[in-house]
XYZ file of C-alpha atoms in Angstrom:
337
model
C -17.201 21.463 -6.710
C -18.229 23.382 -3.598
C -16.062 21.187 -1.364
C -12.972 21.418 -3.568
C -9.887 22.801 -1.834
C -8.323 24.354 -4.923
C -8.618 27.994 -6.038
C -11.293 29.221 -8.421
C -10.304 28.778 -12.066
C -10.682 32.184 -13.800
C -11.224 30.782 -17.280
C -14.165 31.168 -19.621
C -14.471 30.231 -23.281
C -17.225 29.075 -25.625
C -14.933 26.358 -26.963
C -11.477 25.286 -25.892
C -9.045 22.399 -26.147
C -7.599 20.520 -23.149
C -4.161 18.897 -23.378
C -2.297 17.086 -20.608
C 1.280 16.387 -19.541
C 2.257 14.180 -16.602
C 5.377 14.227 -14.444
C 5.718 11.822 -11.516
C 2.647 12.247 -9.337
C 1.579 15.512 -10.983
C -0.611 16.266 -13.985
C -0.598 19.556 -15.916
C -3.624 20.622 -17.958
C -3.497 23.370 -20.570
C -6.847 25.034 -21.415
C -6.486 26.737 -24.808
C -9.409 28.725 -26.345
C -10.281 27.864 -29.947
C -11.060 31.528 -30.490
C -9.599 34.612 -28.882
C -8.701 34.983 -25.232
C -5.939 33.918 -22.832
C -5.139 30.267 -22.098
C -5.013 28.777 -18.610
C -2.723 26.132 -17.072
C -3.443 24.062 -13.958
C -1.152 21.611 -12.157
C -2.815 18.810 -10.188
C -1.287 16.451 -7.654
C -2.782 13.055 -6.825
C -6.387 12.043 -7.293
C -8.139 8.718 -6.686
C -11.522 6.950 -6.257
C -15.086 7.056 -7.673
C -16.552 9.798 -9.947
C -18.973 11.221 -7.372
C -15.871 12.589 -5.600
C -15.021 14.820 -8.558
C -13.736 18.166 -7.254
C -13.343 19.889 -10.603
C -15.230 19.109 -13.845
C -14.866 20.159 -17.458
C -18.167 19.471 -19.288
C -18.787 19.238 -23.018
C -21.733 20.909 -24.748
C -23.099 17.614 -26.050
C -26.460 16.212 -25.019
C -25.961 14.333 -22.780
C -22.681 16.049 -21.916
C -19.447 14.253 -21.183
C -17.118 15.378 -18.415
C -13.415 15.312 -17.648
C -13.209 15.052 -13.836
C -10.526 15.535 -11.236
C -11.435 12.790 -8.726
C -10.216 12.937 -5.130
C -12.278 10.976 -2.562
C -9.946 11.432 0.400
C -9.104 15.054 -0.399
C -5.386 14.374 -0.680
C -5.194 16.198 -3.998
C -5.183 19.837 -5.013
C -4.558 22.092 -7.993
C -2.667 25.311 -8.565
C -2.969 27.899 -11.286
C -0.012 28.235 -13.635
C 2.219 25.789 -15.498
C 5.022 25.314 -12.941
C 5.650 21.872 -11.427
C 6.069 21.719 -7.654
C 9.638 22.799 -6.868
C 10.254 20.136 -4.202
C 9.687 17.189 -6.577
C 12.525 15.512 -8.419
C 12.687 14.171 -11.986
C 9.953 11.723 -12.998
C 10.876 8.024 -12.718
C 9.096 7.356 -16.028
C 9.671 10.265 -18.394
C 12.995 11.532 -16.978
C 14.705 8.296 -15.994
C 18.334 9.322 -16.553
C 17.893 12.614 -14.679
C 16.056 10.733 -11.900
C 18.922 8.247 -11.558
C 21.586 10.960 -11.460
C 19.587 12.995 -8.932
C 19.563 10.058 -6.497
C 23.168 8.913 -6.884
C 24.720 12.384 -6.607
C 22.761 13.239 -3.434
C 23.383 10.173 -1.262
C 24.718 12.399 1.523
C 21.219 13.906 1.934
C 19.556 13.135 5.286
C 16.655 11.525 3.396
C 18.890 8.480 2.908
C 19.476 8.087 6.650
C 16.016 6.500 6.724
C 14.996 2.941 5.803
C 14.861 2.277 2.076
C 11.080 1.724 2.184
C 10.593 5.257 3.556
C 13.130 6.862 1.215
C 11.251 5.415 -1.773
C 8.215 7.568 -0.909
C 10.279 10.785 -0.851
C 9.078 12.603 -3.987
C 12.160 14.828 -3.989
C 14.108 11.803 -5.216
C 11.504 9.176 -6.237
C 8.854 11.244 -7.995
C 6.080 8.833 -8.951
C 6.750 5.937 -6.559
C 3.875 5.119 -4.194
C 3.016 2.511 -1.573
C 2.258 -0.488 -3.782
C 5.206 0.220 -6.105
C 7.787 0.335 -3.312
C 6.623 -3.062 -2.029
C 6.843 -4.631 -5.490
C 10.303 -3.160 -6.214
C 11.887 -4.263 -2.925
C 10.286 -7.703 -3.143
C 11.750 -8.407 -6.585
C 15.248 -7.570 -5.386
C 14.827 -9.330 -2.000
C 15.836 -6.138 -0.176
C 14.609 -5.887 3.451
C 12.339 -2.816 3.621
C 14.010 -1.476 6.769
C 17.564 -1.670 5.477
C 19.246 1.751 5.556
C 18.650 3.537 2.252
C 22.210 4.823 1.916
C 23.620 1.329 2.434
C 21.487 -0.023 -0.416
C 22.166 2.835 -2.840
C 25.892 3.243 -2.170
C 26.394 -0.411 -3.072
C 24.478 0.260 -6.279
C 26.692 3.274 -7.051
C 29.837 1.196 -6.601
C 28.477 -1.476 -8.936
C 27.742 1.139 -11.591
C 31.244 2.609 -11.376
C 32.811 -0.862 -11.636
C 30.635 -1.636 -14.673
C 31.765 1.556 -16.443
C 35.453 0.769 -15.825
C 35.021 -2.761 -17.115
C 33.056 -1.750 -20.238
C 33.771 1.941 -21.005
C 32.544 1.711 -24.612
C 29.112 0.126 -24.096
C 26.552 1.181 -26.686
C 23.085 2.294 -25.630
C 21.494 -0.941 -26.869
C 23.938 -3.017 -24.811
C 23.274 -0.877 -21.745
C 19.525 -1.465 -22.164
C 20.127 -5.192 -22.549
C 22.225 -5.306 -19.348
C 19.556 -3.326 -17.499
C 16.864 -5.825 -18.487
C 18.975 -8.844 -17.550
C 20.232 -7.491 -14.195
C 18.018 -4.601 -13.081
C 18.994 -2.639 -9.984
C 16.682 -0.748 -7.626
C 16.663 2.507 -9.618
C 16.011 0.663 -12.858
C 13.050 -1.142 -11.291
C 11.691 2.256 -10.199
C 11.305 2.863 -13.929
C 10.364 -0.556 -15.323
C 7.880 -1.732 -12.653
C 5.427 1.194 -13.068
C 5.913 0.882 -16.839
C 4.577 -2.675 -16.592
C 1.301 -1.319 -15.205
C 1.034 1.435 -17.812
C 1.848 -0.764 -20.808
C -0.097 -3.853 -19.682
C -2.318 -5.495 -22.292
C -5.307 -5.313 -19.930
C -6.103 -1.771 -18.865
C -5.496 -2.146 -15.123
C -6.844 1.284 -14.204
C -9.419 1.739 -16.954
C -12.995 1.875 -15.584
C -14.287 0.773 -19.006
C -12.894 -2.713 -18.301
C -14.836 -4.600 -15.621
C -11.941 -6.969 -14.945
C -9.333 -4.245 -14.571
C -8.894 -4.675 -10.807
C -8.689 -8.463 -11.172
C -5.856 -7.974 -13.674
C -4.103 -5.626 -11.262
C -4.397 -8.138 -8.402
C -2.951 -10.852 -10.627
C -0.024 -8.576 -11.479
C 0.842 -7.899 -7.821
C 3.529 -10.191 -6.387
C 3.851 -8.746 -2.859
C 1.473 -5.878 -2.021
C -1.637 -7.255 -0.231
C -0.689 -10.764 -1.379
C -1.599 -13.650 1.000
C 1.435 -15.060 2.812
C 3.308 -11.732 2.862
C 4.198 -9.883 6.059
C 3.468 -6.246 6.825
C 4.620 -3.523 9.210
C 3.840 0.152 9.623
C 6.830 2.359 8.856
C 7.790 5.387 10.958
C 5.310 7.517 8.976
C 2.410 5.153 9.667
C 2.302 3.720 6.117
C 2.008 -0.069 5.759
C 4.835 -1.817 3.906
C 4.390 -5.388 2.601
C 7.402 -7.681 2.343
C 8.735 -11.222 2.604
C 11.420 -12.422 5.004
C 13.222 -10.285 7.588
C 12.170 -6.621 7.865
C 15.702 -5.261 8.361
C 17.716 -3.552 11.131
C 15.769 -0.255 11.147
C 12.323 -1.801 11.703
C 10.136 0.055 14.265
C 10.580 -1.231 17.810
C 7.789 -2.998 19.680
C 5.800 -3.816 16.558
C 5.079 -7.377 15.496
C 5.003 -8.309 11.852
C 1.532 -9.256 10.617
C 1.132 -11.963 8.000
C -1.705 -11.947 5.490
C -3.580 -15.232 5.664
C -3.302 -17.619 2.767
C -6.721 -18.675 1.533
C -6.666 -22.205 0.118
C -9.466 -24.119 -1.587
C -10.839 -26.881 0.608
C -10.243 -30.506 -0.464
C -13.361 -32.528 0.437
C -11.326 -35.736 0.714
C -8.548 -34.287 2.841
C -8.583 -35.074 6.584
C -9.458 -32.167 8.830
C -6.368 -31.143 10.829
C -6.638 -30.787 14.582
C -6.006 -27.243 15.701
C -5.127 -26.596 19.333
C -5.887 -23.108 20.613
C -6.066 -21.536 24.015
C -9.865 -21.540 23.762
C -9.969 -25.226 22.862
C -7.723 -26.020 25.819
C -10.078 -24.231 28.205
C -13.279 -25.662 26.765
C -12.766 -28.572 24.364
C -15.531 -29.158 21.866
C -18.054 -31.877 22.628
C -17.365 -35.275 21.056
C -19.771 -37.057 18.736
C -21.112 -39.096 21.686
C -23.656 -37.360 23.899
C -22.235 -35.835 27.113
C -22.472 -37.716 30.350
C -25.131 -36.406 32.709
C -23.764 -33.846 35.138
C -24.917 -33.812 38.730
C -25.902 -30.639 40.502
C -22.864 -30.837 42.798
C -20.463 -31.284 39.868
C -22.044 -28.336 38.092
C -21.640 -26.038 41.127
C -18.029 -27.190 41.613
C -17.292 -26.520 37.960
C -18.700 -23.032 38.253
C -16.520 -22.336 41.261
C -13.435 -23.401 39.319
C -14.389 -21.189 36.407
C -15.071 -18.318 38.779
C -11.530 -18.536 40.165
C -9.835 -18.750 36.783
C -12.077 -16.312 34.927
C -13.099 -13.842 37.629
C -15.096 -11.547 35.408
C -17.020 -14.180 33.447
C -20.565 -14.935 34.612
C -21.416 -18.541 35.533
C -23.540 -20.286 32.889
C -25.276 -23.659 32.717
C -23.596 -26.507 30.822
C -25.262 -27.532 27.539
C -28.041 -30.123 27.582
C -28.452 -29.910 31.394
C -31.109 -28.065 33.402
C -29.969 -24.744 34.763
C -29.139 -24.783 38.467
C -30.237 -21.602 40.261
C -26.986 -20.470 41.859
C -26.310 -16.916 42.966
C -22.698 -15.819 42.551
C -21.196 -13.249 44.880
C -17.849 -11.834 43.807
C -15.332 -10.082 45.986
C -13.523 -6.971 44.749
C -10.264 -8.918 44.450
C -9.834 -10.201 40.921
C -10.068 -13.951 40.472
C -12.044 -14.657 43.681
C -15.551 -16.010 43.541
C -17.971 -17.349 46.119
C -21.241 -19.145 45.586
């Protein structure tokens, strides 16, 4: 694509095979000619949204042709020539779970863990593959405040693991897996929660299934779910959670709560809601309003002029408009008729 940010791909072949390998948030393609000629590797990072945002396309020679597209609507993604993964990304939470776990626990003195746990979970050096919706779901399941210090959370986990090894030094692999499923910790959920999405019966991210997004929404327990609270972290990313945000929450920012949408019961009584607007101007009752005299109307406008200095005087409903010229002084809140 002309607007693609990646380098030109110097590869040409009458027929070739494409194979793929993923690691965290990266995808490596290998282009291998079916005849003679050199092969070509490309490593992609991140790509989302509709097909018309395809930045790089591999077309078949069929009629009509099919295409394998690298899709990136917001231009977050890119590709590089060669087969090397990005050096600043850690082991994949899915395919390299044990290495991922060890990489986190042996580096808890890193400054990345001075930050809140919700921000540390997006650091691809240690949590390669975890994104915004996954961090919300993981913390929600463990009831961990998102702005708890990351090192505090993970050091406690390290101590628990050491105590478990001392208590049961001869655990078999099957027993370890069973314990992990019964009492998962944060690092284990970093592996199992995204696996739930990948191995779901309904293809949650398959465009061939029209109900894929509905299935994904049903799977979510916290992210964008009505009733949950949200805050922007120090990087400007929104984190969804339930309960207290934690001691490292950004200062001067109020938690927003997503409204719960309930189905209306036709037989239920309508609750009375008192708001500041209803206090200023209560809604008219079922009975028709009493007739308002011209003097009462002018007096009412004067009162409104004092309390709402910048609001223009208007006629009351169902009464003839009284021609009154309002002259306002420069001092706020003063009005003269």
